[in-house]
PDB file of N, CA, C and O in Angstrom:
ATOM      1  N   UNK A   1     -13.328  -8.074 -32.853  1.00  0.00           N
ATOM      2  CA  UNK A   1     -12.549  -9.297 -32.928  1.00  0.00           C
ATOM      3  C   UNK A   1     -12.510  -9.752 -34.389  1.00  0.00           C
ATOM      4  O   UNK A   1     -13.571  -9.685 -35.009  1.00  0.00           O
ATOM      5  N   UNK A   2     -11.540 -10.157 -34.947  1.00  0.00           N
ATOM      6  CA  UNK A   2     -10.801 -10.395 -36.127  1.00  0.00           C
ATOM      7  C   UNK A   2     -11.545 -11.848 -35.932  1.00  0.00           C
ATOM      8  O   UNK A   2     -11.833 -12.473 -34.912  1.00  0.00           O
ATOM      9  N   UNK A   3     -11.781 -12.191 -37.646  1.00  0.00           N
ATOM     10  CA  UNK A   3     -11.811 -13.633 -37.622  1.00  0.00           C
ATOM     11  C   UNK A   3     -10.730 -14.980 -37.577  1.00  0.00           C
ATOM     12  O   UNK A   3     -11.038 -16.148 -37.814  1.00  0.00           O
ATOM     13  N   UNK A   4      -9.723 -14.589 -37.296  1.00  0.00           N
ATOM     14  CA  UNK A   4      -8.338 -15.408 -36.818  1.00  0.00           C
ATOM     15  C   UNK A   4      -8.709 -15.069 -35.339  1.00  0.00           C
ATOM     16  O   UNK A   4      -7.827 -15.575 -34.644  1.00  0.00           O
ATOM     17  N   UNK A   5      -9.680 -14.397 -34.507  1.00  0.00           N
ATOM     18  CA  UNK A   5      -9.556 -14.708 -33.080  1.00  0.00           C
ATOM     19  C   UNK A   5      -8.910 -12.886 -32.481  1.00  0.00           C
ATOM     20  O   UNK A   5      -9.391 -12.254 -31.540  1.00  0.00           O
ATOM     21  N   UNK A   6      -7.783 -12.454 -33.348  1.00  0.00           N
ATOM     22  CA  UNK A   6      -7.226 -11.723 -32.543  1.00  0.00           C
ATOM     23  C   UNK A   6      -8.383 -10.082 -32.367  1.00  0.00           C
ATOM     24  O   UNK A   6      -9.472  -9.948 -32.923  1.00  0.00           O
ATOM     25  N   UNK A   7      -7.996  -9.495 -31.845  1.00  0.00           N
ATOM     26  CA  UNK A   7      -8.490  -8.153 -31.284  1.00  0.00           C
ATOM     27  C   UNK A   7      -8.318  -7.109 -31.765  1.00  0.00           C
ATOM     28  O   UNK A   7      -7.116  -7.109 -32.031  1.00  0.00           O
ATOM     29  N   UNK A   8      -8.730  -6.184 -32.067  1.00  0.00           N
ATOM     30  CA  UNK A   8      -8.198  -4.577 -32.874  1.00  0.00           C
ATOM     31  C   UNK A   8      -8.958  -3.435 -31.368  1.00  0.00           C
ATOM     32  O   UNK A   8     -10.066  -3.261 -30.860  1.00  0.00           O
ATOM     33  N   UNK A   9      -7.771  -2.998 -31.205  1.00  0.00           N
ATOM     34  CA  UNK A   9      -8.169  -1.384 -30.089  1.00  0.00           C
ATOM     35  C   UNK A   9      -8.864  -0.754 -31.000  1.00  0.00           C
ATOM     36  O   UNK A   9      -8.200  -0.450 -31.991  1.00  0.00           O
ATOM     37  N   UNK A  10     -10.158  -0.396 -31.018  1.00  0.00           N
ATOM     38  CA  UNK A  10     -10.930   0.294 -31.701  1.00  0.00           C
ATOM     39  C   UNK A  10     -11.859   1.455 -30.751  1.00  0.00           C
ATOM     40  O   UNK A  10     -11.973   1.479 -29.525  1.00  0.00           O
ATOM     41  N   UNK A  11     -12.453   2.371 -31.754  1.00  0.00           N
ATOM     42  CA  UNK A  11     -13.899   3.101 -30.963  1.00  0.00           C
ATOM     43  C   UNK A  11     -14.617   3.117 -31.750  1.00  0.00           C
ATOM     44  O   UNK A  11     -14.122   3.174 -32.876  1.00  0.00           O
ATOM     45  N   UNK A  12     -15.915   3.084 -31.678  1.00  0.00           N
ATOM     46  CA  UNK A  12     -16.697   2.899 -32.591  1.00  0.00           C
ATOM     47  C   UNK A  12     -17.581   4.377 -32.754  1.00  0.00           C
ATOM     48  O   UNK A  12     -18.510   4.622 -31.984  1.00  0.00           O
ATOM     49  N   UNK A  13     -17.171   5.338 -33.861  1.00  0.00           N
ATOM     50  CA  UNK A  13     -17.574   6.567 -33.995  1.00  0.00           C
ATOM     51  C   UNK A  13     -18.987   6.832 -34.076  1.00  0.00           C
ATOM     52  O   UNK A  13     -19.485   7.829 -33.552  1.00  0.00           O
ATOM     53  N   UNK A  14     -19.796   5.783 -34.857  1.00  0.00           N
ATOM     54  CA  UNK A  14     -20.869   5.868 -35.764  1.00  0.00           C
ATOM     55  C   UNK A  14     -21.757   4.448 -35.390  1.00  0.00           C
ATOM     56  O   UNK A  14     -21.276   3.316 -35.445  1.00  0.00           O
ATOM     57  N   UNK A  15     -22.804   4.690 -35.099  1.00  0.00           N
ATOM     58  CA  UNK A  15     -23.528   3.322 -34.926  1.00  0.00           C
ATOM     59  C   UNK A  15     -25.084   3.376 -35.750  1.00  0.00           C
ATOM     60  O   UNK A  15     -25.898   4.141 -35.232  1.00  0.00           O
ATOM     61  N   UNK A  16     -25.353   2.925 -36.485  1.00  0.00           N
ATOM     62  CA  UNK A  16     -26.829   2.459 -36.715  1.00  0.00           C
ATOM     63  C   UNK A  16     -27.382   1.169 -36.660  1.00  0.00           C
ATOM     64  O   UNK A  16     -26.485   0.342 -36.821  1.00  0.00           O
ATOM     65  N   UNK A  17     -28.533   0.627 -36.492  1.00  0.00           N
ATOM     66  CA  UNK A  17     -29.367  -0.488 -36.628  1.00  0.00           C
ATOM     67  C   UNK A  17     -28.679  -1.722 -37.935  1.00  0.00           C
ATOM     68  O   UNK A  17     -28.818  -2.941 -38.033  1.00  0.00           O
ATOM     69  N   UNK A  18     -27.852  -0.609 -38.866  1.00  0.00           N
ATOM     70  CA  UNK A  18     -27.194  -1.903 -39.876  1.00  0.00           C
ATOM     71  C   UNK A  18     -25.823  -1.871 -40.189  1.00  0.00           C
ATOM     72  O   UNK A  18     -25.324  -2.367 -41.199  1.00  0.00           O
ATOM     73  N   UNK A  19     -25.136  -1.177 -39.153  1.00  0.00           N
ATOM     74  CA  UNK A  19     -23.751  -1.345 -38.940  1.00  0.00           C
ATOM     75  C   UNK A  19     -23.226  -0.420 -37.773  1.00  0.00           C
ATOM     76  O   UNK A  19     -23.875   0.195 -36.926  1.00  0.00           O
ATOM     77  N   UNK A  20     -22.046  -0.489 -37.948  1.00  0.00           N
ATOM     78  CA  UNK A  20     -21.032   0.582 -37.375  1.00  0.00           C
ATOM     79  C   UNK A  20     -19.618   1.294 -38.245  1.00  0.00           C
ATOM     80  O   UNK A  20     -19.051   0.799 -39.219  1.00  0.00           O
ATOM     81  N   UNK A  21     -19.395   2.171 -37.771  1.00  0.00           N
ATOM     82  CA  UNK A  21     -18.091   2.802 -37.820  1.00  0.00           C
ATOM     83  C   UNK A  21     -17.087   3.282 -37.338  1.00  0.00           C
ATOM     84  O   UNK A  21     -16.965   4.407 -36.855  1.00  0.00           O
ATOM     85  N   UNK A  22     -16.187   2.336 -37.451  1.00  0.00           N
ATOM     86  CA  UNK A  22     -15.290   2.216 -36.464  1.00  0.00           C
ATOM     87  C   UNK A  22     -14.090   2.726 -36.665  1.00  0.00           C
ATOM     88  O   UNK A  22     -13.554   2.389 -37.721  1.00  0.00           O
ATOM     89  N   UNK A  23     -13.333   3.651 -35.763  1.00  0.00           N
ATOM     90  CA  UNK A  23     -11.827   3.943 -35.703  1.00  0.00           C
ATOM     91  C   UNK A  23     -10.465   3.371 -35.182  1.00  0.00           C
ATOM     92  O   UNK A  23     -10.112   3.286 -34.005  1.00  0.00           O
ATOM     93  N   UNK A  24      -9.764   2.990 -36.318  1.00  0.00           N
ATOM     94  CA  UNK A  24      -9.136   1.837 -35.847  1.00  0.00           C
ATOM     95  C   UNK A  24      -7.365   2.462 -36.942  1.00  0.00           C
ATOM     96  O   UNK A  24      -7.168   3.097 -37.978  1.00  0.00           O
ATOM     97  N   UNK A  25      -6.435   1.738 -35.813  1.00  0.00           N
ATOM     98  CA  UNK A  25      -5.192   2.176 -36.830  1.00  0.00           C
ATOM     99  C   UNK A  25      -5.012   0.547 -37.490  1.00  0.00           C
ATOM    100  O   UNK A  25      -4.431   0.526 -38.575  1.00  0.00           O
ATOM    101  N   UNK A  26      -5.328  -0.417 -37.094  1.00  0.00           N
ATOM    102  CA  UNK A  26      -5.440  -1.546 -38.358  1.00  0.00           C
ATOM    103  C   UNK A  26      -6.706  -1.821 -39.257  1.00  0.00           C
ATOM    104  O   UNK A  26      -7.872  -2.043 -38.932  1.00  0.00           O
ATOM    105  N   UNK A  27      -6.360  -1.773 -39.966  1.00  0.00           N
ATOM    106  CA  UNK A  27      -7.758  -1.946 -40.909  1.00  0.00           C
ATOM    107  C   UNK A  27      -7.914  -3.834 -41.376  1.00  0.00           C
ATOM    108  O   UNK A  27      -6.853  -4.364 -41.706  1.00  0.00           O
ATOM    109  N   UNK A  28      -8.794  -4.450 -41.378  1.00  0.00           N
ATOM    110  CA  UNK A  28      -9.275  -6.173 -41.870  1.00  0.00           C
ATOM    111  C   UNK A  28      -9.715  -5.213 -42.986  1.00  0.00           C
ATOM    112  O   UNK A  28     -10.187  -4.100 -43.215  1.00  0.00           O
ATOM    113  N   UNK A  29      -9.100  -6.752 -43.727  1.00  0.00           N
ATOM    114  CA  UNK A  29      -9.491  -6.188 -45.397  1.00  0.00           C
ATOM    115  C   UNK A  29     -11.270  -6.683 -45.727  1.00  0.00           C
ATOM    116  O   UNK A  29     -11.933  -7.612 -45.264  1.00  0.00           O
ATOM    117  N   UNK A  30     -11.637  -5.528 -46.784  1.00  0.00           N
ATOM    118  CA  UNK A  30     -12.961  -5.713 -46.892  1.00  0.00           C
ATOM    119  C   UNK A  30     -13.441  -7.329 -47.239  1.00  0.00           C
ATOM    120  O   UNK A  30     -12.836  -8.208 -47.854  1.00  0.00           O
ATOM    121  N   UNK A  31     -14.431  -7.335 -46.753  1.00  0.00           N
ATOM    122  CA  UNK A  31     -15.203  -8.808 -47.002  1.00  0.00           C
ATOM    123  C   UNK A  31     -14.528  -9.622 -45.706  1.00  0.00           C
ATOM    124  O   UNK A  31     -14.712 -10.838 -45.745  1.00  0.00           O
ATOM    125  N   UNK A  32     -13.812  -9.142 -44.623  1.00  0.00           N
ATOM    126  CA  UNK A  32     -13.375 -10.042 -43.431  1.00  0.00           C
ATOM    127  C   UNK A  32     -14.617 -10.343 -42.647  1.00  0.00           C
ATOM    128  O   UNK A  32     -15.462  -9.519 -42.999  1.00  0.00           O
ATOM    129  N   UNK A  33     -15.118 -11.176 -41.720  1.00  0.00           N
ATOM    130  CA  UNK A  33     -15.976 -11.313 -41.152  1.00  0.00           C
ATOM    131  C   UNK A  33     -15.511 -10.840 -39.672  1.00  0.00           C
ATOM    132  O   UNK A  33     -14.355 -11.189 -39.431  1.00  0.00           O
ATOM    133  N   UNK A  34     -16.036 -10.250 -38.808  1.00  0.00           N
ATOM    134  CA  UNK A  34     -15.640  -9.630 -37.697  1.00  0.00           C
ATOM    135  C   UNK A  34     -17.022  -9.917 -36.776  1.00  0.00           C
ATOM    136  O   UNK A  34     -18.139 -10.290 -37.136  1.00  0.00           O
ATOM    137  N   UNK A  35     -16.334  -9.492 -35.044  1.00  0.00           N
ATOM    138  CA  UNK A  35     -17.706  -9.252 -34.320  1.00  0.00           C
ATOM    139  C   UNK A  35     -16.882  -7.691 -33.422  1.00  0.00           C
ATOM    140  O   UNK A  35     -15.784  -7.418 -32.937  1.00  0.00           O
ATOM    141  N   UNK A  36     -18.339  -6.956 -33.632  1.00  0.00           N
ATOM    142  CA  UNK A  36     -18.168  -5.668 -32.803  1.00  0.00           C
ATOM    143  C   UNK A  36     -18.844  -6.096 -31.467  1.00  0.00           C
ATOM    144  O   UNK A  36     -20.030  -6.077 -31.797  1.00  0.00           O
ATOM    145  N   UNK A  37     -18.811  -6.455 -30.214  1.00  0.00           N
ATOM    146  CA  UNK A  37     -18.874  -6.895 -29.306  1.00  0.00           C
ATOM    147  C   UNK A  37     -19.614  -8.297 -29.505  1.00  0.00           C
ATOM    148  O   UNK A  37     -18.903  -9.258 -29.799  1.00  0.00           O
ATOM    149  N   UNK A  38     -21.084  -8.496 -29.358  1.00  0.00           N
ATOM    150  CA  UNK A  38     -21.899  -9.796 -29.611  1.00  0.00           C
ATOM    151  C   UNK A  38     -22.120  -9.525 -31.059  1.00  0.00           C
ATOM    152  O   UNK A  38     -22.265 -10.594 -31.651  1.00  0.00           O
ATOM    153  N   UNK A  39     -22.193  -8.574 -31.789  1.00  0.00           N
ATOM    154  CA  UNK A  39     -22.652  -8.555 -33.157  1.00  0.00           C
ATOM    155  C   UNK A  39     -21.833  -8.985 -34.120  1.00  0.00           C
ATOM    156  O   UNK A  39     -20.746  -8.424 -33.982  1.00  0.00           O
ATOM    157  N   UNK A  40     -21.840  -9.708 -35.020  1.00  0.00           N
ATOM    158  CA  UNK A  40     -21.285 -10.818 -35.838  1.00  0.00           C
ATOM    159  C   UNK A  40     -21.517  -9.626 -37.754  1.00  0.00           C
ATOM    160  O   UNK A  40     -22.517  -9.501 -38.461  1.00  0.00           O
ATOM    161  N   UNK A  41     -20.259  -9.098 -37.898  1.00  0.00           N
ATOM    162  CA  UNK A  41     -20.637  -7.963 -39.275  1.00  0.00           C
ATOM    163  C   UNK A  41     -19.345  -8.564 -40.260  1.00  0.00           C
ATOM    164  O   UNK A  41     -18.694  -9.560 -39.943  1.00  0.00           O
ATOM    165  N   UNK A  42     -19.105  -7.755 -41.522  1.00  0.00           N
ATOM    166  CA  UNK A  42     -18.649  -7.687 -42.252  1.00  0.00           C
ATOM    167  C   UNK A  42     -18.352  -6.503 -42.653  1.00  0.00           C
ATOM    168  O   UNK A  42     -19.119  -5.648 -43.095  1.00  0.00           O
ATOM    169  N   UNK A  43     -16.898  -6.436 -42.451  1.00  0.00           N
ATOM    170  CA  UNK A  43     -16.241  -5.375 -43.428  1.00  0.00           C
ATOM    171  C   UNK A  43     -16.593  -5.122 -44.484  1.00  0.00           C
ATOM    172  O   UNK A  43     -16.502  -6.014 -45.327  1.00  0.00           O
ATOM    173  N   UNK A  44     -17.299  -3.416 -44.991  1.00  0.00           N
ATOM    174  CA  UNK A  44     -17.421  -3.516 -45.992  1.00  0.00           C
ATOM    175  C   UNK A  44     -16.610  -2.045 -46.682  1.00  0.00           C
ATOM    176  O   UNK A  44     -16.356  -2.192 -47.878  1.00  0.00           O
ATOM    177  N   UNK A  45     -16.394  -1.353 -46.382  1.00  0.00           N
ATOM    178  CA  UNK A  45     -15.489  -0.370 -46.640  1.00  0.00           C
ATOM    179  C   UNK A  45     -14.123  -0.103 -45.718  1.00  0.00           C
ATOM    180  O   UNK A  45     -13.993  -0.757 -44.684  1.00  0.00           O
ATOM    181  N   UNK A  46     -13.113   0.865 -46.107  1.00  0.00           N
ATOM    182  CA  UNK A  46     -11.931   1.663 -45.271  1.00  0.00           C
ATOM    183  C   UNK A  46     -12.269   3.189 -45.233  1.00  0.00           C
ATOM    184  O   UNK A  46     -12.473   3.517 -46.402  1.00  0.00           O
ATOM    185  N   UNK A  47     -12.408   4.204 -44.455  1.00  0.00           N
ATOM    186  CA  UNK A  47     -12.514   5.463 -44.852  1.00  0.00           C
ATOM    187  C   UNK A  47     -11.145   5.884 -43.355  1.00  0.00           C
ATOM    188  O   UNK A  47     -10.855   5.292 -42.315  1.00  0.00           O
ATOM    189  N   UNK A  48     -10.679   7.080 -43.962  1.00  0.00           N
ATOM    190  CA  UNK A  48      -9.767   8.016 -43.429  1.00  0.00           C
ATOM    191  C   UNK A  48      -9.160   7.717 -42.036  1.00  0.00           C
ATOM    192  O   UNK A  48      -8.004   7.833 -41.631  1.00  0.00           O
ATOM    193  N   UNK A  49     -10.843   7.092 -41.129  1.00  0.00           N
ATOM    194  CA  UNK A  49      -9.714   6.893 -39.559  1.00  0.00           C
ATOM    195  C   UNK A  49      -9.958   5.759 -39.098  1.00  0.00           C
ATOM    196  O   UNK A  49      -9.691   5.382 -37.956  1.00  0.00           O
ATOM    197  N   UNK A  50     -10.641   4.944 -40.215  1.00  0.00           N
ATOM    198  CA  UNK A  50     -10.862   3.638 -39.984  1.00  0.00           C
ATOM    199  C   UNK A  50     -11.774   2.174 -40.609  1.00  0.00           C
ATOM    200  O   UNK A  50     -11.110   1.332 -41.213  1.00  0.00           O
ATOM    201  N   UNK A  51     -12.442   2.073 -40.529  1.00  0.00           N
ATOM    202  CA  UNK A  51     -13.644   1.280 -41.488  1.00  0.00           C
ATOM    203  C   UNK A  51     -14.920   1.253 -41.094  1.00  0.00           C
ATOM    204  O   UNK A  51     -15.324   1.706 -40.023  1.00  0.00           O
ATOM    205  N   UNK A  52     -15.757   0.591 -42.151  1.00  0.00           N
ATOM    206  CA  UNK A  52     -17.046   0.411 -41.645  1.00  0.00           C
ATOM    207  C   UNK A  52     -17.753  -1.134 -42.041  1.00  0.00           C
ATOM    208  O   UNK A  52     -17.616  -1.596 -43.174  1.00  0.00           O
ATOM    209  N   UNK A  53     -18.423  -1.767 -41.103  1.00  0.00           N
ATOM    210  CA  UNK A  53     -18.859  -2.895 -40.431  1.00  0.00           C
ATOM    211  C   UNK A  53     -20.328  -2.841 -40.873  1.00  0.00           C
ATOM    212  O   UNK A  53     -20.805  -1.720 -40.690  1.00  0.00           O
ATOM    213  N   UNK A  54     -21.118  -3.661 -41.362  1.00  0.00           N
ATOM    214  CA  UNK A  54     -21.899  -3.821 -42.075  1.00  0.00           C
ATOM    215  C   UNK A  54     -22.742  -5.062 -41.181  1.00  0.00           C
ATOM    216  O   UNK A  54     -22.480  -6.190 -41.599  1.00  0.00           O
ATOM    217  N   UNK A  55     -23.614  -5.018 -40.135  1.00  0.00           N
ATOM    218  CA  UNK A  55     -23.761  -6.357 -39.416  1.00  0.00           C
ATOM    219  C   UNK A  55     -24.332  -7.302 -40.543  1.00  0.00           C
ATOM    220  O   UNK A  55     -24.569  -7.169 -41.744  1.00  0.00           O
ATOM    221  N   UNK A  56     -24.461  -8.446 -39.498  1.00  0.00           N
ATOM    222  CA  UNK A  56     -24.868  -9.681 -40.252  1.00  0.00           C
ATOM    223  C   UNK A  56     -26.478 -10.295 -39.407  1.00  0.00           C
ATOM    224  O   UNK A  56     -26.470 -10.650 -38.229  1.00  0.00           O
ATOM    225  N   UNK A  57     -27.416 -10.310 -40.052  1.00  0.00           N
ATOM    226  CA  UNK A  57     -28.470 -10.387 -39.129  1.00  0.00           C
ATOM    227  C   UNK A  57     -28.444  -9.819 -38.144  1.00  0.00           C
ATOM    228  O   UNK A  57     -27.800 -10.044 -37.120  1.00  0.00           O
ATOM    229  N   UNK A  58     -29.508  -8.643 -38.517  1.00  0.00           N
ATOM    230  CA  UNK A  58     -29.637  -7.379 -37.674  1.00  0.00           C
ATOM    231  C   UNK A  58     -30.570  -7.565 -36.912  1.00  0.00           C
ATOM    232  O   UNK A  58     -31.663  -7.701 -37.462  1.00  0.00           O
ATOM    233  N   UNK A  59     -30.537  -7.630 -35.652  1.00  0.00           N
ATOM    234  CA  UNK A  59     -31.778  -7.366 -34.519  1.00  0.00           C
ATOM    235  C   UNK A  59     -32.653  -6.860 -34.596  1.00  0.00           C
ATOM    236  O   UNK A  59     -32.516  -5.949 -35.413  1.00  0.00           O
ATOM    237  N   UNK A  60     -34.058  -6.909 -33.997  1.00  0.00           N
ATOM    238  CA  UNK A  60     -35.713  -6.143 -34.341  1.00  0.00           C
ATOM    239  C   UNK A  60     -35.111  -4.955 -33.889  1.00  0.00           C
ATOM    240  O   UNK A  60     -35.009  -4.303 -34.928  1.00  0.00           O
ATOM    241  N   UNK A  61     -34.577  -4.167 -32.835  1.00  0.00           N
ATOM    242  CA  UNK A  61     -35.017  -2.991 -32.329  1.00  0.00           C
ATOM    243  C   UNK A  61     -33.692  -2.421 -31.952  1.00  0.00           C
ATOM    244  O   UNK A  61     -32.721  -3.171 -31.864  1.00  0.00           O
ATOM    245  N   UNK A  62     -33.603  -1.308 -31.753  1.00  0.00           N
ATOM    246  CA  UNK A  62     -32.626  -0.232 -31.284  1.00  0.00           C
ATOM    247  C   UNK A  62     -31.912  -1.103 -29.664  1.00  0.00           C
ATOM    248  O   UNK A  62     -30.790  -1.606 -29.591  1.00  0.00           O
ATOM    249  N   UNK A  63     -32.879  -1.056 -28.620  1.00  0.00           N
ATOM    250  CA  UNK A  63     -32.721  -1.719 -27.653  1.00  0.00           C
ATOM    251  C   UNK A  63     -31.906  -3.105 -27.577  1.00  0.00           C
ATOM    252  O   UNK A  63     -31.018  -3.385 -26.772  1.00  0.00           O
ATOM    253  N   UNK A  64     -32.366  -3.812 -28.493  1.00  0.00           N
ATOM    254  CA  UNK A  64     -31.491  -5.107 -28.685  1.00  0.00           C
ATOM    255  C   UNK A  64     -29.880  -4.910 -29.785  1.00  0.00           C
ATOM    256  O   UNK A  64     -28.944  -5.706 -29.847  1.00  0.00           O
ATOM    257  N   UNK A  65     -29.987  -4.008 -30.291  1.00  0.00           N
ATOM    258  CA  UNK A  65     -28.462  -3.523 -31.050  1.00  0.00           C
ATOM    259  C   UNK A  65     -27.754  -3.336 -29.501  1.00  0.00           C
ATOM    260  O   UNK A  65     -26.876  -4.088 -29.079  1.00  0.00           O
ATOM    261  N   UNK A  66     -28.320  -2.171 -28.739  1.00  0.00           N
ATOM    262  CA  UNK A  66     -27.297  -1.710 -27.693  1.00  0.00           C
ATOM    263  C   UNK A  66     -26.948  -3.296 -26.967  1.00  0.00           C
ATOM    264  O   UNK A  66     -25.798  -3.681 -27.174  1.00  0.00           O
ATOM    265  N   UNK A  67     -27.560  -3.936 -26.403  1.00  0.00           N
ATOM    266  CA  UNK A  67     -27.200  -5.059 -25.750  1.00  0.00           C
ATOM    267  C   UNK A  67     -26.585  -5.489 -26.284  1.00  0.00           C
ATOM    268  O   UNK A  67     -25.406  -5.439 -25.932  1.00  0.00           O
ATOM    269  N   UNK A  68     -26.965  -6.245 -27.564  1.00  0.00           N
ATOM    270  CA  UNK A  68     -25.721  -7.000 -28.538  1.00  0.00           C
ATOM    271  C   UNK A  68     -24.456  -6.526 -28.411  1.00  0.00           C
ATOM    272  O   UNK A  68     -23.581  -7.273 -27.973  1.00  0.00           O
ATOM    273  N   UNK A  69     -24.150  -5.107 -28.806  1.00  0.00           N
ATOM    274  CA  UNK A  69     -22.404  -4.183 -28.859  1.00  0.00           C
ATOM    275  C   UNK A  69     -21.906  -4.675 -27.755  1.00  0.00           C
ATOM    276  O   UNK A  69     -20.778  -5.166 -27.777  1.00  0.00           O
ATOM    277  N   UNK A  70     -22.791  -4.626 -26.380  1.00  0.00           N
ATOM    278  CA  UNK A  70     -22.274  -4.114 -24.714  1.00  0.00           C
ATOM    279  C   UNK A  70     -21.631  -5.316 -24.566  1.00  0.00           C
ATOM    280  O   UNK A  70     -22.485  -6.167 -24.315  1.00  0.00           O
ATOM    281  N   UNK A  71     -20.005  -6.017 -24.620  1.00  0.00           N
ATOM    282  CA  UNK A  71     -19.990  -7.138 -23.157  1.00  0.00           C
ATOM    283  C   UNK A  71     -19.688  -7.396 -22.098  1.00  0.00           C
ATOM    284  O   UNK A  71     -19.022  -6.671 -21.360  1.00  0.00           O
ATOM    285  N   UNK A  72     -19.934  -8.003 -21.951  1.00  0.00           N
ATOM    286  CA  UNK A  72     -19.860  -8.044 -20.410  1.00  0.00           C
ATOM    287  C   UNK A  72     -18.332  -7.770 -20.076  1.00  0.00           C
ATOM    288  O   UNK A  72     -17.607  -7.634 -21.062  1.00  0.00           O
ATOM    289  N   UNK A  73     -17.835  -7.687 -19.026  1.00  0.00           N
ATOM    290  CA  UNK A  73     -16.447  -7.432 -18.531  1.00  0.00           C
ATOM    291  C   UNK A  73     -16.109  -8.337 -17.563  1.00  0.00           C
ATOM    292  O   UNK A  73     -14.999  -8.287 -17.032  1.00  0.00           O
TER     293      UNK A  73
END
């Protein structure tokens, strides 16, 4: 989710404990503030099929990243 609210169809290729990488055909310009499901990141690069997301206060553990990404439906 874009910080104007709206949505980007994304997948998220790449995940670690201090970001993600995401494939996306719109790119938010670097320094946008975004959330990849509950996680609240920042754009910090563009590469080839999409960008990469840099979180913002990162969770203690692996376990609590996955929850954060997951939402509910």
């Amino acid at each position: 989710t874009r910080s104007d609210g709206s949505e980007i169809q994304c997948k998220v290729v790449d995940m670690s404990l201090g970001g993600v990488s995401i494939q996306a055909a719109e790119l938010p310009p670097i320094g946008e503030e975004v959330m990849v499901g509950k996680m609240r990141g920042r754009v910090v690069r563009h590469h080839e099929t999409g960008f990469g997301v840099q979180f913002i206060g990162v969770p203690p553990s692996r376990g609590s990243l996955s929850q954060q990404l997951v939402t509910a439906a």
